[in-house]
mmCIF file of C-alpha atoms in Angstrom:
data_model
loop_
_atom_site.group_PDB
_atom_site.id
_atom_site.type_symbol
_atom_site.label_atom_id
_atom_site.label_comp_id
_atom_site.label_asym_id
_atom_site.label_seq_id
_atom_site.Cartn_x
_atom_site.Cartn_y
_atom_site.Cartn_z
ATOM 1 C CA MET N 1 0.000 0.000 0.000
ATOM 2 C CA ILE N 2 1.114 3.582 -0.573
ATOM 3 C CA LEU N 3 1.429 4.400 3.143
ATOM 4 C CA ASP N 4 3.804 1.504 3.652
ATOM 5 C CA THR N 5 5.898 2.648 0.707
ATOM 6 C CA LEU N 6 6.030 6.215 2.044
ATOM 7 C CA HIS N 7 6.934 4.847 5.466
ATOM 8 C CA ARG N 8 9.824 2.790 4.096
ATOM 9 C CA LEU N 9 11.086 5.743 2.053
ATOM 10 C CA ALA N 10 10.914 8.103 5.039
ATOM 11 C CA ARG N 11 12.771 5.640 7.256
ATOM 12 C CA ARG N 12 15.441 5.221 4.584
ATOM 13 C CA LEU N 13 15.831 9.007 4.301
ATOM 14 C CA ARG N 14 15.848 9.623 8.075
ATOM 15 C CA PRO N 15 19.646 10.220 8.250
ATOM 16 C CA VAL N 16 19.234 13.101 5.760
ATOM 17 C CA ALA N 17 16.730 15.019 7.938
ATOM 18 C CA PRO N 18 19.316 16.974 9.998
ATOM 19 C CA ALA N 19 21.145 18.009 6.817
ATOM 20 C CA LEU N 20 17.882 19.181 5.238
ATOM 21 C CA ALA N 21 17.058 21.220 8.345
ATOM 22 C CA THR N 22 20.528 22.792 8.410
ATOM 23 C CA ILE N 23 20.567 23.607 4.700
ATOM 24 C CA GLY N 24 17.013 24.965 4.921
ATOM 25 C CA LEU N 25 17.977 27.279 7.798
ATOM 26 C CA LEU N 26 21.081 28.452 5.917
ATOM 27 C CA LEU N 27 18.986 29.194 2.838
ATOM 28 C CA LEU N 28 16.477 31.057 5.016
ATOM 29 C CA ALA N 29 19.297 33.148 6.469
ATOM 30 C CA ALA N 30 20.652 33.793 2.969
ATOM 31 C CA SER N 31 17.197 34.842 1.744
ATOM 32 C CA VAL N 32 16.699 37.229 4.654
ATOM 33 C CA GLY N 33 20.201 38.610 4.144
ATOM 34 C CA LEU N 34 19.573 39.166 0.453
ATOM 35 C CA LEU N 35 16.299 40.932 1.243
ATOM 36 C CA LEU N 36 17.846 43.180 3.896
ATOM 37 C CA TRP N 37 21.004 44.103 1.998
ATOM 38 C CA ARG N 38 19.558 44.162 -1.481
ATOM 39 C CA GLN N 39 21.946 45.108 -4.306
ATOM 40 C CA GLU N 40 19.948 45.933 -7.441
ATOM 41 C CA GLN N 41 18.811 42.944 -9.513
ATOM 42 C CA ALA N 42 21.889 40.835 -8.865
ATOM 43 C CA SER N 43 20.360 39.655 -5.592
ATOM 44 C CA ASP N 44 17.178 38.499 -7.386
ATOM 45 C CA VAL N 45 19.204 35.958 -9.334
ATOM 46 C CA MET N 46 20.312 34.422 -6.018
ATOM 47 C CA LEU N 47 17.177 35.122 -3.964
ATOM 48 C CA LEU N 48 14.697 33.153 -6.049
ATOM 49 C CA PRO N 49 16.736 29.901 -6.160
ATOM 50 C CA ALA N 50 17.445 30.274 -2.421
ATOM 51 C CA ILE N 51 13.705 30.436 -1.764
ATOM 52 C CA ALA N 52 13.097 27.386 -3.978
ATOM 53 C CA GLY N 53 15.863 25.434 -2.216
ATOM 54 C CA MET N 54 14.506 26.417 1.183
ATOM 55 C CA LEU N 55 11.038 25.245 0.118
ATOM 56 C CA TRP N 56 12.321 21.818 -0.977
ATOM 57 C CA CYS N 57 14.394 21.393 2.185
ATOM 58 C CA LEU N 58 11.318 22.178 4.258
ATOM 59 C CA PHE N 59 9.153 19.705 2.326
ATOM 60 C CA GLY N 60 11.810 16.999 2.504
ATOM 61 C CA TYR N 61 12.175 17.442 6.260
ATOM 62 C CA LEU N 62 8.394 17.451 6.785
ATOM 63 C CA PHE N 63 8.027 14.329 4.631
ATOM 64 C CA ILE N 64 10.605 12.420 6.662
ATOM 65 C CA ARG N 65 9.150 13.484 10.020
ATOM 66 C CA SER N 66 5.537 12.882 8.966
ATOM 67 C CA PHE N 67 5.937 9.404 7.523
ATOM 68 C CA GLU N 68 8.701 7.887 9.633
ATOM 69 C CA ARG N 69 6.021 6.584 12.029
ATOM 70 C CA VAL N 70 2.965 5.254 10.186
ATOM 71 C CA PRO N 71 0.581 3.103 12.234
ATOM 72 C CA ALA N 72 0.197 -0.524 11.189
ATOM 73 C CA PRO N 73 -3.084 -1.624 9.578
ATOM 74 C CA PRO N 74 -5.696 -2.746 12.114
ATOM 75 C CA ASP N 75 -5.525 -6.348 13.231
ATOM 76 C CA PRO N 76 -8.421 -8.326 11.685
ATOM 77 C CA ALA N 77 -9.122 -9.848 15.085
ATOM 78 C CA ALA N 78 -9.438 -6.432 16.758
ATOM 79 C CA ARG N 79 -12.945 -5.149 17.353
ATOM 80 C CA GLY N 80 -14.627 -2.014 18.580
ATOM 81 C CA TRP N 81 -12.670 1.005 19.750
ATOM 82 C CA ARG N 82 -9.226 -0.539 19.150
ATOM 83 C CA ARG N 83 -10.016 -1.216 15.478
ATOM 84 C CA LEU N 84 -11.608 2.208 14.970
ATOM 85 C CA LYS N 85 -8.652 3.939 16.588
ATOM 86 C CA ALA N 86 -6.192 2.101 14.316
ATOM 87 C CA ARG N 87 -8.269 2.904 11.215
ATOM 88 C CA LEU N 88 -8.549 6.593 12.144
ATOM 89 C CA ALA N 89 -4.811 6.883 12.772
ATOM 90 C CA ARG N 90 -4.018 5.232 9.460
ATOM 91 C CA GLY N 91 -6.707 7.290 7.699
ATOM 92 C CA TRP N 92 -5.111 10.468 9.049
ATOM 93 C CA HIS N 93 -1.802 9.467 7.483
ATOM 94 C CA GLY N 94 -3.620 8.663 4.215
ATOM 95 C CA LEU N 95 -5.124 12.145 4.194
ATOM 96 C CA LEU N 96 -1.707 13.573 5.007
ATOM 97 C CA ALA N 97 -0.267 11.668 2.028
ATOM 98 C CA LEU N 98 -2.887 13.196 -0.294
ATOM 99 C CA VAL N 99 -2.239 16.700 1.016
ATOM 100 C CA PHE N 100 1.512 16.170 0.784
ATOM 101 C CA GLY N 101 1.164 14.993 -2.828
ATOM 102 C CA GLY N 102 -0.840 18.101 -3.732
ATOM 103 C CA VAL N 103 1.581 20.418 -1.962
ATOM 104 C CA THR N 104 4.497 18.718 -3.697
ATOM 105 C CA LEU N 105 2.898 19.353 -7.096
ATOM 106 C CA TRP N 106 2.353 22.982 -6.070
ATOM 107 C CA ALA N 107 6.002 23.255 -4.973
ATOM 108 C CA LEU N 108 7.139 21.804 -8.292
ATOM 109 C CA TRP N 109 5.057 24.399 -10.153
ATOM 110 C CA ILE N 110 6.447 27.204 -7.948
ATOM 111 C CA THR N 111 9.998 25.957 -8.509
ATOM 112 C CA VAL N 112 9.582 25.961 -12.280
ATOM 113 C CA TRP N 113 8.122 29.486 -12.077
ATOM 114 C CA ILE N 114 10.989 30.678 -9.844
ATOM 115 C CA LEU N 115 13.609 29.197 -12.152
ATOM 116 C CA ARG N 116 11.986 30.824 -15.191
ATOM 117 C CA GLU N 117 12.028 34.195 -13.409
ATOM 118 C CA ALA N 118 15.627 33.751 -12.245
ATOM 119 C CA ILE N 119 16.953 32.658 -15.627
ATOM 120 C CA GLY N 120 14.860 34.802 -17.924
#
């Protein structure tokens, strides 16, 4: 199932999470610095890719942290509240996967737009 695949991928990428957080914070600092000490249009060429990089670092970090712990499917023998609780927890992660997929498509569109603006 897709949640299990996302879970395995997030667990495999877990060692990268601190690097993504560090790079994202550095790109945030660079973006703020470029905005505060703006030098004509030369800073725009660096500002837009820094924002795009920061966005992808944030999404990568959130992906890893969100899907590193996905609840197991409910046990067929479980009944009542225990089964409902397991289904709701897993359903929440399914909804999160849908939202994350949509936000990722949006981020891809924003990145393409930013790169077009930076290059052209």
